[in-house]
Every structure is written in structure tokens, then in C-alpha cells.
Coordinates of C-alpha atoms and ligand atoms in Angstrom, one line a residue:
Chain A
M1 CA 10.3 161.5 93.6
T2 CA 13.4 161.2 91.4
V3 CA 13.8 158.4 88.8
S4 CA 16.9 156.2 88.6
Q5 CA 18.5 156.7 85.2
I6 CA 21.1 154.1 84.1
S7 CA 24.1 155.7 82.4
V8 CA 26.6 153.5 80.4
F9 CA 30.0 154.4 79.2
A10 CA 30.5 153.2 75.6
N11 CA 33.0 153.7 72.9
S12 CA 31.5 155.2 69.7
R13 CA 31.3 152.3 67.4
P14 CA 28.6 150.2 65.7
G15 CA 26.7 148.0 68.0
H16 CA 27.4 149.7 71.3
L17 CA 23.7 150.6 71.8
S18 CA 22.3 147.3 70.7
R19 CA 24.7 145.4 72.9
V20 CA 23.3 147.1 75.9
L21 CA 19.7 146.7 74.7
D22 CA 20.3 143.0 74.1
R23 CA 21.5 142.7 77.7
F24 CA 18.4 144.5 78.9
E25 CA 16.2 142.1 76.9
E26 CA 17.9 139.1 78.4
A27 CA 17.4 140.5 81.9
G28 CA 13.7 141.3 81.2
V29 CA 14.2 145.0 81.5
S30 CA 12.0 147.3 79.5
V31 CA 13.4 150.6 78.2
R32 CA 11.0 153.6 78.6
G33 CA 13.2 156.3 77.3
F34 CA 16.8 156.7 76.3
S35 CA 19.4 159.2 74.9
A36 CA 22.8 158.5 73.3
S37 CA 25.3 161.3 73.1
D38 CA 29.0 161.1 72.3
T39 CA 32.2 163.0 71.8
G40 CA 33.0 161.1 68.6
E41 CA 35.3 158.8 70.5
Y42 CA 33.2 157.7 73.5
G43 CA 29.7 158.4 74.6
I44 CA 27.3 158.1 77.4
L45 CA 24.1 156.1 76.9
R46 CA 21.3 157.0 79.2
F47 CA 18.3 154.9 79.9
V48 CA 15.1 155.1 81.9
V49 CA 13.8 151.6 82.5
D50 CA 11.1 149.9 84.5
R51 CA 13.5 147.9 86.7
P52 CA 16.7 149.9 87.2
E53 CA 18.3 147.6 89.8
E54 CA 18.0 144.6 87.5
A55 CA 19.3 146.6 84.6
L56 CA 22.3 147.8 86.5
E57 CA 23.1 144.3 87.8
A58 CA 22.9 142.8 84.3
L59 CA 25.3 145.5 82.9
R60 CA 27.7 145.1 85.9
E61 CA 27.8 141.4 85.3
D62 CA 29.0 142.2 81.8
G63 CA 31.8 144.4 83.3
C64 CA 30.3 147.6 81.8
A65 CA 31.1 151.0 83.2
C66 CA 27.7 152.1 84.3
T67 CA 26.1 154.1 87.1
V68 CA 22.8 155.4 88.4
T69 CA 21.9 159.1 88.3
P70 CA 18.8 160.6 89.9
V71 CA 16.8 162.4 87.3
L72 CA 13.4 163.9 87.1
C73 CA 10.7 162.7 84.8
L74 CA 7.9 165.2 84.0
K75 CA 4.7 164.7 82.1
L76 CA 3.9 167.9 80.2
V77 CA 0.6 169.0 79.0
D78 CA 0.7 168.9 75.2
E79 CA 0.3 172.7 74.7
P80 CA 2.5 175.4 73.3
G81 CA 4.8 177.1 75.9
E82 CA 4.6 174.2 78.3
L83 CA 8.2 173.2 78.0
A84 CA 9.3 176.8 78.3
R85 CA 7.2 177.2 81.4
V86 CA 8.8 174.3 83.2
M87 CA 12.3 175.2 82.2
G88 CA 11.6 178.8 83.4
V89 CA 10.8 177.5 86.9
L90 CA 14.3 176.0 87.2
A91 CA 16.1 178.8 85.4
R92 CA 14.7 181.4 87.7
C93 CA 16.0 179.4 90.7
G94 CA 19.5 179.0 89.2
I95 CA 19.2 175.3 88.6
N96 CA 21.0 174.2 85.5
V97 CA 19.5 171.5 83.3
V98 CA 22.6 169.6 82.2
Y99 CA 20.8 167.5 79.6
S100 CA 17.2 166.6 78.8
Y101 CA 15.6 164.1 76.5
S102 CA 12.0 163.0 75.9
M103 CA 10.6 159.7 76.8
I104 CA 7.4 158.6 75.3
S105 CA 5.6 161.6 73.7
T106 CA 5.3 164.2 76.4
Y107 CA 7.2 162.4 79.1
I108 CA 10.6 164.0 79.4
V109 CA 13.7 163.4 81.4
L110 CA 15.8 166.1 83.0
S111 CA 19.2 165.8 84.6
T112 CA 19.9 168.7 86.8
T113 CA 22.7 170.0 89.1
D114 CA 20.4 169.7 92.1
P115 CA 17.8 167.0 91.5
D116 CA 16.2 167.1 95.0
R117 CA 15.7 170.9 95.0
A118 CA 14.4 170.8 91.4
R119 CA 11.9 168.2 92.4
A120 CA 10.7 170.2 95.3
L121 CA 10.3 173.2 93.2
L122 CA 8.4 171.5 90.4
A123 CA 6.2 169.7 92.9
S124 CA 4.5 173.0 93.7
E125 CA 3.9 173.7 90.0
P126 CA 1.1 172.4 87.9
V127 CA 3.2 169.7 86.3
E128 CA 3.0 166.0 86.8
L129 CA 6.1 164.3 88.2
I130 CA 6.4 160.7 87.2
T131 CA 7.7 158.2 89.8
Q132 CA 9.7 155.1 89.2
E133 CA 6.5 153.1 90.2
D134 CA 4.5 155.0 87.6
I135 CA 7.0 153.9 84.9
A136 CA 6.8 150.3 86.1
R137 CA 3.0 150.5 86.1
F138 CA 2.8 151.9 82.6
S139 CA 4.9 148.9 81.5
A140 CA 2.7 146.5 83.3
A141 CA -0.5 148.1 81.9
R142 CA 1.0 148.0 78.4
Q143 CA 1.4 144.2 78.7
G144 CA -2.2 143.8 79.5
K145 CA -3.8 146.1 76.9
G146 CA -2.6 148.3 74.0
I147 CA -0.8 151.6 74.7
E148 CA -1.1 153.4 78.0
R149 CA -1.9 157.1 78.0
Chain B
M1 CA 47.3 141.1 105.0
S2 CA 45.4 140.1 108.1
A3 CA 47.4 139.6 111.3
S4 CA 46.3 136.0 111.6
A5 CA 47.7 135.2 108.1
T6 CA 49.9 132.2 108.2
M7 CA 53.6 132.5 107.3
D8 CA 53.8 128.9 106.2
V9 CA 54.9 129.1 102.5
R10 CA 52.8 125.9 101.8
E11 CA 49.7 127.8 102.8
K12 CA 47.8 130.3 100.6
G13 CA 49.2 133.8 101.4
G14 CA 52.0 132.3 103.5
A15 CA 55.0 133.3 101.3
L16 CA 53.8 136.9 101.0
A17 CA 53.1 137.1 104.7
A18 CA 56.5 135.9 105.6
A19 CA 58.1 138.3 103.2
A20 CA 56.0 141.2 104.5
A21 CA 57.2 140.4 108.0
G22 CA 60.9 140.2 106.8
R23 CA 61.0 136.5 107.8
F24 CA 63.0 135.4 104.7
D25 CA 64.3 132.5 106.8
L26 CA 60.9 130.9 106.3
L27 CA 61.2 131.0 102.5
P28 CA 63.1 128.1 100.8
V29 CA 66.5 128.6 99.0
Y30 CA 67.4 125.9 96.5
K31 CA 71.2 126.2 96.6
P32 CA 72.3 128.4 99.5
E33 CA 76.0 127.6 99.1
I34 CA 76.0 129.6 95.8
E35 CA 72.9 131.8 96.1
R36 CA 74.2 133.2 99.4
A37 CA 77.9 133.0 98.7
P38 CA 80.2 136.0 99.3
R39 CA 80.8 137.9 96.1
E40 CA 84.5 137.0 95.9
Q41 CA 83.4 133.4 95.8
I42 CA 80.8 134.0 93.1
E43 CA 83.3 135.8 91.0
A44 CA 86.0 133.1 91.5
V45 CA 83.5 130.5 90.2
Q46 CA 82.7 132.8 87.3
L47 CA 86.3 133.4 86.3
A48 CA 87.2 129.7 86.4
K49 CA 84.1 128.9 84.3
L50 CA 84.7 131.8 81.9
K51 CA 88.3 130.5 81.2
E52 CA 86.9 127.0 80.5
T53 CA 84.1 128.3 78.3
V54 CA 86.3 130.5 76.2
A55 CA 88.8 127.7 75.6
Y56 CA 85.9 125.3 74.8
A57 CA 84.3 127.7 72.3
Y58 CA 87.7 128.4 70.7
E59 CA 88.5 124.7 70.3
R60 CA 85.1 123.5 69.2
V61 CA 83.3 126.3 67.3
P62 CA 85.0 127.5 64.1
Y63 CA 83.0 130.7 64.1
Y64 CA 84.5 131.8 67.5
R65 CA 88.0 130.6 66.6
T66 CA 88.0 132.6 63.4
K67 CA 86.5 135.7 65.1
M68 CA 89.0 135.6 68.0
D69 CA 92.0 135.0 65.7
E70 CA 90.9 138.1 63.7
M71 CA 90.7 140.1 66.9
G72 CA 94.0 138.8 68.1
V73 CA 92.7 137.3 71.3
A74 CA 93.5 133.8 72.6
P75 CA 91.8 131.9 75.4
A76 CA 94.9 132.4 77.6
D77 CA 94.3 136.1 77.5
I78 CA 91.3 135.7 79.8
Q79 CA 92.9 136.4 83.2
T80 CA 90.2 138.5 84.9
L81 CA 86.4 138.8 84.5
A82 CA 87.0 142.2 82.9
D83 CA 88.9 140.5 80.1
V84 CA 85.6 139.3 78.8
R85 CA 85.5 142.7 77.0
R86 CA 88.3 141.5 74.7
L87 CA 85.9 138.8 73.3
P88 CA 83.6 139.3 70.3
F89 CA 79.9 140.0 70.8
T90 CA 77.4 137.5 69.5
D91 CA 74.2 138.9 67.9
K92 CA 71.0 137.0 67.0
A93 CA 72.1 137.3 63.4
V94 CA 75.1 135.1 64.0
L95 CA 72.8 132.3 65.2
R96 CA 70.6 132.8 62.2
D97 CA 73.4 132.9 59.7
T98 CA 74.9 129.6 61.1
F99 CA 71.5 127.9 61.1
P100 CA 70.9 125.2 61.9
F101 CA 74.0 123.7 63.7
G102 CA 76.8 126.1 62.9
L103 CA 77.5 127.1 66.5
F104 CA 77.0 123.6 68.0
A105 CA 80.1 122.5 69.9
V106 CA 79.1 118.8 70.1
P107 CA 77.9 116.2 67.6
L108 CA 74.1 115.8 67.5
D109 CA 74.3 112.4 69.3
E110 CA 75.3 114.3 72.4
I111 CA 72.3 116.6 72.1
R112 CA 69.2 115.6 74.1
E113 CA 66.8 118.3 73.0
L114 CA 66.4 121.0 70.4
H115 CA 64.5 124.2 70.9
S116 CA 64.0 127.2 68.7
S117 CA 62.9 130.8 69.0
S118 CA 60.5 132.1 66.5
G119 CA 62.1 134.4 64.1
T120 CA 60.0 137.5 63.2
T121 CA 62.0 137.7 60.0
G122 CA 63.5 134.9 58.0
K123 CA 65.0 131.8 59.6
P124 CA 64.4 130.8 63.2
V125 CA 67.2 130.2 65.7
V126 CA 67.8 126.7 66.8
V127 CA 69.6 125.7 70.0
G128 CA 70.6 122.3 71.4
Y129 CA 71.1 121.1 75.0
T130 CA 73.3 118.3 76.2
D131 CA 72.5 116.3 79.4
D132 CA 74.6 118.6 81.4
D133 CA 72.9 121.7 79.8
M134 CA 69.5 120.2 80.7
A135 CA 70.6 119.7 84.3
M136 CA 71.9 123.2 84.6
W137 CA 68.7 124.7 83.1
S138 CA 66.5 122.6 85.4
E139 CA 68.5 123.8 88.4
C140 CA 68.2 127.5 87.4
I141 CA 64.4 127.0 87.2
A142 CA 64.3 125.1 90.5
R143 CA 66.0 128.0 92.2
L144 CA 63.7 130.7 90.9
V145 CA 60.5 128.8 91.6
Q146 CA 61.7 128.4 95.2
M147 CA 62.1 132.2 95.4
A148 CA 58.3 132.3 95.0
G149 CA 57.8 129.7 97.7
V150 CA 57.2 126.6 95.5
V151 CA 58.2 123.5 97.4
P152 CA 58.6 119.8 96.6
G153 CA 55.1 118.2 96.5
D154 CA 53.4 121.2 94.8
V155 CA 51.2 120.4 91.8
A156 CA 52.1 122.7 88.9
Q157 CA 49.8 123.3 85.9
M158 CA 51.4 124.4 82.7
A159 CA 49.4 127.0 80.7
F160 CA 52.3 127.7 78.2
G161 CA 52.2 125.9 75.0
Y162 CA 54.9 123.2 74.8
G163 CA 56.4 122.7 71.3
M164 CA 59.8 124.2 70.6
F165 CA 59.3 127.4 72.6
T166 CA 61.6 127.1 75.6
G167 CA 59.2 128.4 78.2
G168 CA 57.0 125.2 78.4
F169 CA 59.7 122.5 78.8
G170 CA 62.1 124.7 80.7
L171 CA 59.6 125.3 83.6
H172 CA 58.4 121.7 83.2
Y173 CA 61.8 120.1 83.8
G174 CA 62.8 122.6 86.5
L175 CA 59.6 122.0 88.5
Q176 CA 60.0 118.3 88.2
R177 CA 63.6 118.6 89.3
L178 CA 62.4 120.3 92.5
G179 CA 59.9 117.5 93.1
C180 CA 56.7 118.9 91.9
A181 CA 53.9 117.0 90.0
M182 CA 53.5 118.5 86.5
I183 CA 50.2 118.9 84.7
P184 CA 51.1 119.5 81.1
A185 CA 47.8 121.2 80.2
G186 CA 49.3 123.5 77.6
A187 CA 47.8 126.7 76.2
G188 CA 44.1 127.4 75.6
N189 CA 40.8 126.2 76.9
T190 CA 40.5 128.5 79.8
E191 CA 37.5 127.0 81.4
R192 CA 39.2 123.6 81.4
H193 CA 42.2 125.1 83.1
I194 CA 40.0 126.4 85.9
Q195 CA 38.3 123.0 86.1
M196 CA 41.7 121.3 86.4
I197 CA 42.9 123.6 89.1
E198 CA 39.8 122.6 91.1
D199 CA 39.8 118.9 90.2
Y200 CA 43.6 118.2 90.7
G201 CA 44.3 120.6 93.5
T202 CA 46.7 122.7 91.4
T203 CA 48.9 124.9 93.6
V204 CA 51.1 126.5 91.0
L205 CA 50.1 128.0 87.6
V206 CA 52.7 128.6 84.9
A207 CA 51.4 131.2 82.4
T208 CA 52.0 134.5 80.7
P209 CA 50.7 137.3 82.9
S210 CA 48.1 138.3 80.4
Y211 CA 46.8 134.8 80.1
A212 CA 46.8 134.5 83.9
M213 CA 44.6 137.6 84.0
H214 CA 42.4 136.1 81.4
I215 CA 42.0 132.9 83.5
C216 CA 41.3 135.1 86.5
E217 CA 38.5 137.0 84.7
V218 CA 37.0 133.9 83.1
G219 CA 37.0 132.3 86.6
E220 CA 35.3 135.3 88.1
K221 CA 32.6 135.2 85.4
M222 CA 32.0 131.5 86.0
G223 CA 31.6 132.3 89.7
Y224 CA 34.8 130.4 90.7
D225 CA 36.0 131.4 94.2
W226 CA 39.7 132.2 93.8
E227 CA 40.1 132.8 97.5
A228 CA 39.0 129.3 98.2
S229 CA 40.9 127.8 95.3
P230 CA 44.0 125.6 96.0
L231 CA 46.0 127.8 93.7
R232 CA 48.8 129.5 95.6
V233 CA 51.6 130.6 93.2
G234 CA 51.7 132.1 89.7
L235 CA 54.9 131.7 87.7
F236 CA 55.0 134.1 84.9
G237 CA 57.0 134.4 81.7
G238 CA 56.8 134.7 78.0
E239 CA 56.3 138.5 78.1
P240 CA 57.2 141.4 80.4
C241 CA 54.9 141.6 83.4
P242 CA 53.8 145.1 84.3
P243 CA 53.9 145.6 88.1
G244 CA 50.3 146.9 88.1
L245 CA 49.0 143.8 86.3
K246 CA 50.9 141.5 88.7
A247 CA 49.5 143.2 91.8
E248 CA 46.0 143.0 90.3
I249 CA 46.3 139.3 89.7
E250 CA 47.7 138.7 93.2
R251 CA 44.8 140.5 94.7
R252 CA 42.0 139.0 92.6
M253 CA 43.3 135.4 92.5
H254 CA 44.7 135.5 96.0
I255 CA 48.1 134.1 94.9
V256 CA 51.7 135.2 94.9
C257 CA 53.2 135.8 91.5
T258 CA 56.8 136.1 90.3
D259 CA 58.3 136.3 86.9
N260 CA 61.7 135.3 85.5
Y261 CA 63.9 136.4 82.7
G262 CA 65.7 134.4 80.0
L263 CA 66.1 133.9 76.3
T264 CA 66.4 130.9 74.1
E265 CA 69.7 132.1 72.6
V266 CA 71.5 131.7 76.0
M267 CA 69.4 129.0 77.5
G268 CA 65.7 129.9 77.9
P269 CA 63.8 131.0 81.0
G270 CA 65.7 130.9 84.3
V271 CA 68.6 133.3 83.6
S272 CA 67.2 135.4 86.5
G273 CA 64.2 135.2 88.8
E274 CA 62.3 137.5 91.2
C275 CA 62.5 137.0 94.9
L276 CA 59.9 138.3 97.3
A277 CA 62.1 141.0 98.8
E278 CA 62.8 143.0 95.6
R279 CA 59.8 142.7 93.4
Y280 CA 61.1 144.9 90.7
Q281 CA 64.3 143.0 90.3
Q282 CA 65.5 139.4 89.5
H283 CA 68.5 137.5 90.9
I284 CA 70.8 136.4 88.1
A285 CA 72.1 132.8 88.3
E286 CA 75.6 134.3 88.2
D287 CA 77.4 131.0 88.5
H288 CA 75.9 130.1 85.1
F289 CA 75.8 133.5 83.5
L290 CA 78.3 136.3 83.3
W291 CA 76.6 139.6 82.8
E292 CA 77.7 142.9 81.4
V293 CA 75.7 146.1 81.0
I294 CA 76.8 148.2 78.0
D295 CA 75.9 151.3 76.2
P296 CA 74.0 149.9 73.1
E297 CA 75.6 152.6 70.9
T298 CA 79.2 152.3 71.8
G299 CA 79.4 148.7 73.3
E300 CA 81.4 150.1 76.3
P301 CA 80.4 149.2 79.8
V302 CA 78.1 151.7 81.6
G303 CA 78.7 152.7 85.2
E304 CA 77.9 150.6 88.2
G305 CA 74.1 150.3 88.6
E306 CA 73.4 152.3 85.4
M307 CA 70.9 151.4 82.7
G308 CA 72.1 149.8 79.5
E309 CA 71.9 146.8 77.3
L310 CA 72.3 143.4 79.0
V311 CA 75.0 141.2 77.5
L312 CA 75.2 137.5 78.7
T313 CA 77.8 134.9 78.5
P314 CA 76.5 131.5 79.6
L315 CA 79.2 129.7 81.7
G316 CA 79.9 126.0 81.1
K317 CA 77.2 125.6 78.5
Q318 CA 78.1 122.7 76.2
G319 CA 75.6 122.4 73.3
I320 CA 76.2 126.0 72.2
P321 CA 78.8 128.0 74.0
V322 CA 77.6 131.6 73.2
L323 CA 80.0 134.4 74.0
R324 CA 78.8 137.9 75.0
Y325 CA 75.2 137.6 73.7
R326 CA 73.6 141.0 73.0
T327 CA 70.1 140.7 74.4
H328 CA 68.9 144.2 73.3
D329 CA 67.1 144.2 76.7
L330 CA 67.7 147.3 78.8
T331 CA 68.3 146.9 82.5
A332 CA 70.6 147.9 85.4
V333 CA 72.4 145.4 87.6
H334 CA 72.9 145.8 91.4
T335 CA 75.4 143.7 93.4
E336 CA 74.7 144.6 97.0
P337 CA 73.3 141.7 99.0
C338 CA 69.5 141.4 98.9
A339 CA 67.1 141.5 102.0
C340 CA 66.1 137.9 101.0
G341 CA 69.6 136.8 102.0
R342 CA 70.8 136.1 98.5
T343 CA 74.1 137.7 97.3
L344 CA 73.5 136.9 93.6
A345 CA 73.3 140.1 91.6
R346 CA 69.9 141.6 90.8
M347 CA 68.9 143.0 87.5
D348 CA 66.1 145.5 87.2
K349 CA 63.2 143.8 85.4
V350 CA 63.5 144.3 81.7
R351 CA 60.8 146.9 80.8
S352 CA 62.0 147.8 77.4
R353 CA 64.2 146.7 74.6
S354 CA 66.7 148.9 72.9
D355 CA 64.6 148.3 69.7
D356 CA 61.2 149.0 71.4
M357 CA 62.1 152.6 71.8
L358 CA 59.8 154.9 69.9
I359 CA 61.3 158.2 68.8
I360 CA 58.5 160.8 68.7
R361 CA 59.3 164.3 67.6
G362 CA 62.9 163.6 68.6
T363 CA 62.2 162.4 72.0
N364 CA 62.8 158.8 73.2
V365 CA 59.6 157.1 74.5
F366 CA 59.5 153.7 76.0
P367 CA 56.1 151.8 76.3
S368 CA 57.1 150.9 79.9
Q369 CA 57.0 154.6 80.8
V370 CA 53.4 154.8 79.6
E371 CA 52.6 151.7 81.7
D372 CA 54.3 153.2 84.8
V373 CA 52.2 156.3 84.5
L374 CA 48.9 154.5 84.0
T375 CA 49.6 152.1 86.9
G376 CA 49.7 155.2 89.1
I377 CA 46.2 156.4 88.0
E378 CA 43.4 154.6 89.9
E379 CA 40.6 155.4 87.5
V380 CA 42.1 153.2 84.7
T381 CA 43.4 149.6 84.4
P382 CA 47.1 148.9 83.6
H383 CA 46.0 147.7 80.1
Y384 CA 47.0 150.1 77.3
H385 CA 47.6 150.5 73.6
I386 CA 49.9 153.0 72.0
I387 CA 49.3 154.2 68.4
V388 CA 51.8 156.4 66.6
E389 CA 50.7 158.3 63.6
T390 CA 52.0 161.0 61.3
K391 CA 50.0 163.9 60.1
D392 CA 51.5 166.7 58.0
G393 CA 55.0 165.4 58.9
M394 CA 54.3 165.6 62.6
D395 CA 54.3 162.5 64.9
F396 CA 51.3 162.0 67.1
L397 CA 51.2 159.7 70.1
I398 CA 47.8 158.3 71.0
V399 CA 47.4 156.3 74.2
E400 CA 44.4 154.2 74.7
T401 CA 43.6 153.2 78.3
E402 CA 40.8 151.3 79.9
L403 CA 38.3 153.0 82.2
R404 CA 37.6 151.1 85.5
P405 CA 33.9 150.5 85.8
E406 CA 33.8 152.3 89.2
A407 CA 35.5 155.4 87.8
F408 CA 32.7 156.2 85.4
S409 CA 30.4 159.1 86.1
D410 CA 27.4 160.3 84.1
S411 CA 29.2 163.5 83.0
F412 CA 31.2 164.3 80.0
E413 CA 32.8 167.0 82.0
T414 CA 34.2 164.6 84.5
M415 CA 35.3 162.1 81.9
D416 CA 37.0 164.8 79.9
A417 CA 38.8 166.0 83.1
L418 CA 40.0 162.5 83.6
R419 CA 41.3 162.3 80.1
R420 CA 43.1 165.6 80.5
K421 CA 44.6 164.5 83.8
I422 CA 46.0 161.3 82.3
A423 CA 47.4 163.3 79.3
E424 CA 49.1 165.7 81.6
K425 CA 50.7 163.0 83.7
L426 CA 51.9 161.2 80.6
K427 CA 53.4 164.4 79.2
A428 CA 55.2 165.1 82.5
T429 CA 57.0 161.7 82.2
L430 CA 57.3 161.3 78.4
L431 CA 58.0 164.9 77.6
V432 CA 55.7 164.4 74.6
A433 CA 52.1 165.4 74.8
P434 CA 49.8 162.4 73.9
T435 CA 46.2 162.2 73.0
V436 CA 44.4 160.0 75.5
R437 CA 41.5 157.9 74.5
L438 CA 39.3 156.3 77.2
V439 CA 38.2 152.8 76.3
E440 CA 35.4 150.9 77.9
P441 CA 36.3 148.2 80.4
G442 CA 37.6 145.1 78.6
G443 CA 37.9 147.1 75.4
I444 CA 41.7 146.6 75.1
E445 CA 42.6 143.2 73.7
R446 CA 44.1 140.8 76.2
A447 CA 46.8 139.1 74.1
I448 CA 47.6 135.5 74.8
G449 CA 51.3 135.2 74.5
K450 CA 53.3 138.3 73.7
A451 CA 51.0 141.3 74.4
K452 CA 51.1 143.8 71.6
H453 CA 51.2 147.3 73.0
V454 CA 52.4 149.4 70.2
D455 CA 50.9 150.1 66.8
D456 CA 53.4 152.3 64.9
R457 CA 51.5 153.5 61.8
R458 CA 54.3 155.8 60.6
A459 CA 55.7 155.0 57.1
K460 CA 59.0 153.2 57.7
Ligands
ZN1 ZN1 66.4 138.7 96.9

């Protein structure tokens, strides 16, 4: 199961990230992971959220340049060599990881050249794939009691 | 355009549908006896009026009498239209130096209205209109609004500021002359403009193109349905209207838009106006204005249909009879009859001024060229900003352009490829390699009034 990542085009200047985050807050969207990278002039903000459709709609209403990209979310066991093991699976099959960032602790996001194939490959490995529903569930659980694990 | 679209100019989409079908007989013409006259007849009217105008200026305006005496030319020397070249040019500086009433040919009690053009430096220029001048001006406006399909009974909403800027009152009087109801809303308060369009059933909007775009966007955000709106025509002025911007406004507001050309020093808006057959050109009111196109360096006429500086002599203007006014606007004029049925000459829309030209590393660059290139690239909007900088004695051209939301992809590679593509296309046209910067949607300021496109940061 891939996860819908929201990508936003933004010019590199103060406030570009908070503007998007404010919009998410208004729309009741909770951010579970993000990355911001830029060229010095413009950048791409990437978000994993609990309600991607609402997030996208809120940004489009604002006229933002944004898009949805299928990415994989993996839960790694917190042990040495774990990241290398997972990356090794993809590397051996010629799948390039374009970018990667971590969500909460050991939850990481990978954008790959072939998300469906990468997902299928990883599904047969001892690694937990996180679904969009899981992310929503973590959020919901968090509202009820402390921090989910 | 759907096949079932009406060709009735009073209906939304009707004028464009009629024009697309070549049915120009369905579009109104305010004064066919002159707008469709044979060229010989137009030129005969021009010559008769030129002779009168020169005699009038010589008799009544000491500046012109002195100037013509110095040049050894008398009113009787004007025997053909080409003889206009024997007359002195008038530059804006002359109007400024004779401020306020030095060029006025009548006493102030014969003047009905004063207008002025804002001076960017020093004193403004003030102009005065007699009753006859006002009538002539209104008629010029009535003609050009009819080219867009405006008819008596239309309800026109003014989004120009009034005041002494000629745009507001010029259009106001001309639309009234035609028989329209005027709503003098004035500039500003965009949401109120939209409310008024809905409440009063406004069919015609008068605005700068950039403000019309702003009204469009605000309306869209408010959830206003432009397709269902009574608004049918946009009359633009006050700044050059990029073709891409106009097309976008027409598509999003579901209206037909034309623009006109004019300048305070010779009258105001209405010197020429766009018809729906040649949308990159404007018909000159030749019975009221004699045009010349000259090489701005030498002052000599350019060849037929070639680009040069437009020089205008208003014919029969009484308040201020200006001779050979140097507009500094670059255009070419064409005299073949137009598909719309008009025989009045057409000038290419003014896209640049002789003083807008940027010289970058020895190459002449016009902002309009940048706009033309960007208009042809679907990933970006027609909004742009040009920055010129110097670094180590070298000029650098930076072009900022706005990404369309749908053109964004989650990849730096793709975005960078787009940037390179735009830079290559610009270089092919400008012959100067620019740096292209992609700006987020809405990131380029929409100026109300004269849109500022160029920021020249080189030390002057
Ligand atoms: Zn025409």
C-alpha cells in the first residue's frame, strides 16, 4: 500500500513552510512527517498527513502549486543495519530511491522511481509497510491517549 | 465556441461567435460613412482638416508661429499630406515647458474640462477641451466600444479612477454618448465591484487588464460564477494588454475584451481601438488623427508597414492644436481594408516604447519580447518580472515567471528542465541568455494601474 505524499512548490523565503502549515491547521489536517528541500531559489515541501485529500483541496483553494506523489512509508526495527538492509533490497533490484526522510522516530518515507514494484518487493521482506489508514489511526489514537507506539 | 452559441452581440459570447464565423455584418459600426470610406476619401478629409489645423495653430499659438517662422514654413505650404513633414515635431517637454496654458489656442472660458497626465519627473502636462473637442473625443470612444459589440442600452461599470486621468472620463462620456448607462464606481474595492456587477446587471466593465484579472481572481475565490454573470464586455486601457492575459481573462470571465490606444497629450483614450477581426491591431480614428511612423533616431519616415515611432497630429482639435506629437510608442501601421469591413488604418498594438528598450550586453531587448515568449509556454502564466543587474561590469538579465499550479511536479529534475527550456526559448528570441526564476502561483505582483515589469538595477 503506498501513501499519498503532498508536495508543494514554494519559493525559498521566510514563512513559506508556516504558510502551508497554517493552511493545514485550518483544514484540520495533521502532519505526520515532512521534508523541505530547496535549490536556494525555490523548493519542494513534502508532507505525509492523515487526510491527504483535504490537505490537497485546502492548498488548491489557495492557488498553491501542489501535487500528490505515491511514496512508501516503512517502519524499521530500531537496530543497527536495519536501514541498510531495506535500502539493499531496492538497490539490488535497480530501484532508485530519489529522496527519503524520516517521519516519527523509525517511520521513514521513501520516494522511488517505481513505487508499486518497490512496495511489492518490500512486502515480501521482514519490514512493516505503513498504510494511509495506519497513519490516520495513529493520529486518532494520539488524540485519545498520549503518544502512539 | 459551441455550435449552438448565439451570434447576437447583445448576448454573452455573441460578438466573439459572430467574429469567429466571419459575420462582421452582425457587429455594430458607429459611423460607417467614415469608418468604411474609401482611402481616397479618408485622405481628402485628412488633408482638408490638416490645412485648417496648421493655420489655426499658426494663428493662435505663439509657440507654433515662432517655430514655423524659424523653419521657414507657412500654413499655405501644406498642400499634400506628405507636407506634414515640413512641420515641427512636438515633444512632451514642449507641453511641460509651456505649463500650464502656453499651448492653449482658446481663452479658458471656452474650455469645458481640464485633464492632466502625471509627470514622472517635474511638472505635469495639462490639456484643455472645448465643447467640440469633447464631442470629438466621445465619438472616438463610441466607435471603439462598438467594435467590441457594446450597444446602446448596455450598463457600463467604470473601474478606472476618475480624477484628472483621461481614461475615466473619456470612456465615461463616450459610453454615455452611445447610449449606455454609466456606473461611476471608480477604482478599488474589488468585492464591491463584483457585487455591483451582480446587483446592477453590469454588461460592460472598464478597467486596466491587470485589474480586470484581479477582479476575475477575487470573484473566483468568492465563488462568483462568471459564466452566469451578466458581464459581457471588458474595455481595457491604462496599460498595454498582453495578448496572453487578455485571452485568459476572456476564457475565465466568459467575456470579450478589447483595448484601445491613446494619450492625454493628443486627446486621451480613443485614438485607436481594437476590432474583433484583427486582435493584435487597432483602427486609428484617421479623420481625427493624422499618423506618421518615423525612425526615432533620424525622424525620417520608415517604409510602408515597418516598425517605428508613432507621431500623431490631431485634426481639428481646438483647445490645444498639437502638431506632430512624438509618442515614443513603437508600432507599424497597415492601410489595407480590414476583414471587419473598416478601411481606417490599423496600427499594431503598442508593445514597447522607444524608451522601454533595455540594452543588455549591446543587444536591444524589449519587455514585450519576453512576454511573447512566455505566452507561448503553457507551464507558466503570462505574468513576469524582469530584473537587470551588473556584476563585474557584465549585464545580467533575470526573468521571473510564474509556475501554473498544474505544471508542478514533485521533482527538482523536471522543474529544472522547465527552467532551462524557458531560458533557451528566451535566448532564441532575445539573443541574450537570461537566468530564469520560477515563482510560485500568484507570486508576481498584480499591479493596479500601470504594471511594472522591469527593475533595472544597473547604476545609471
Ligand atoms: Zn477591423
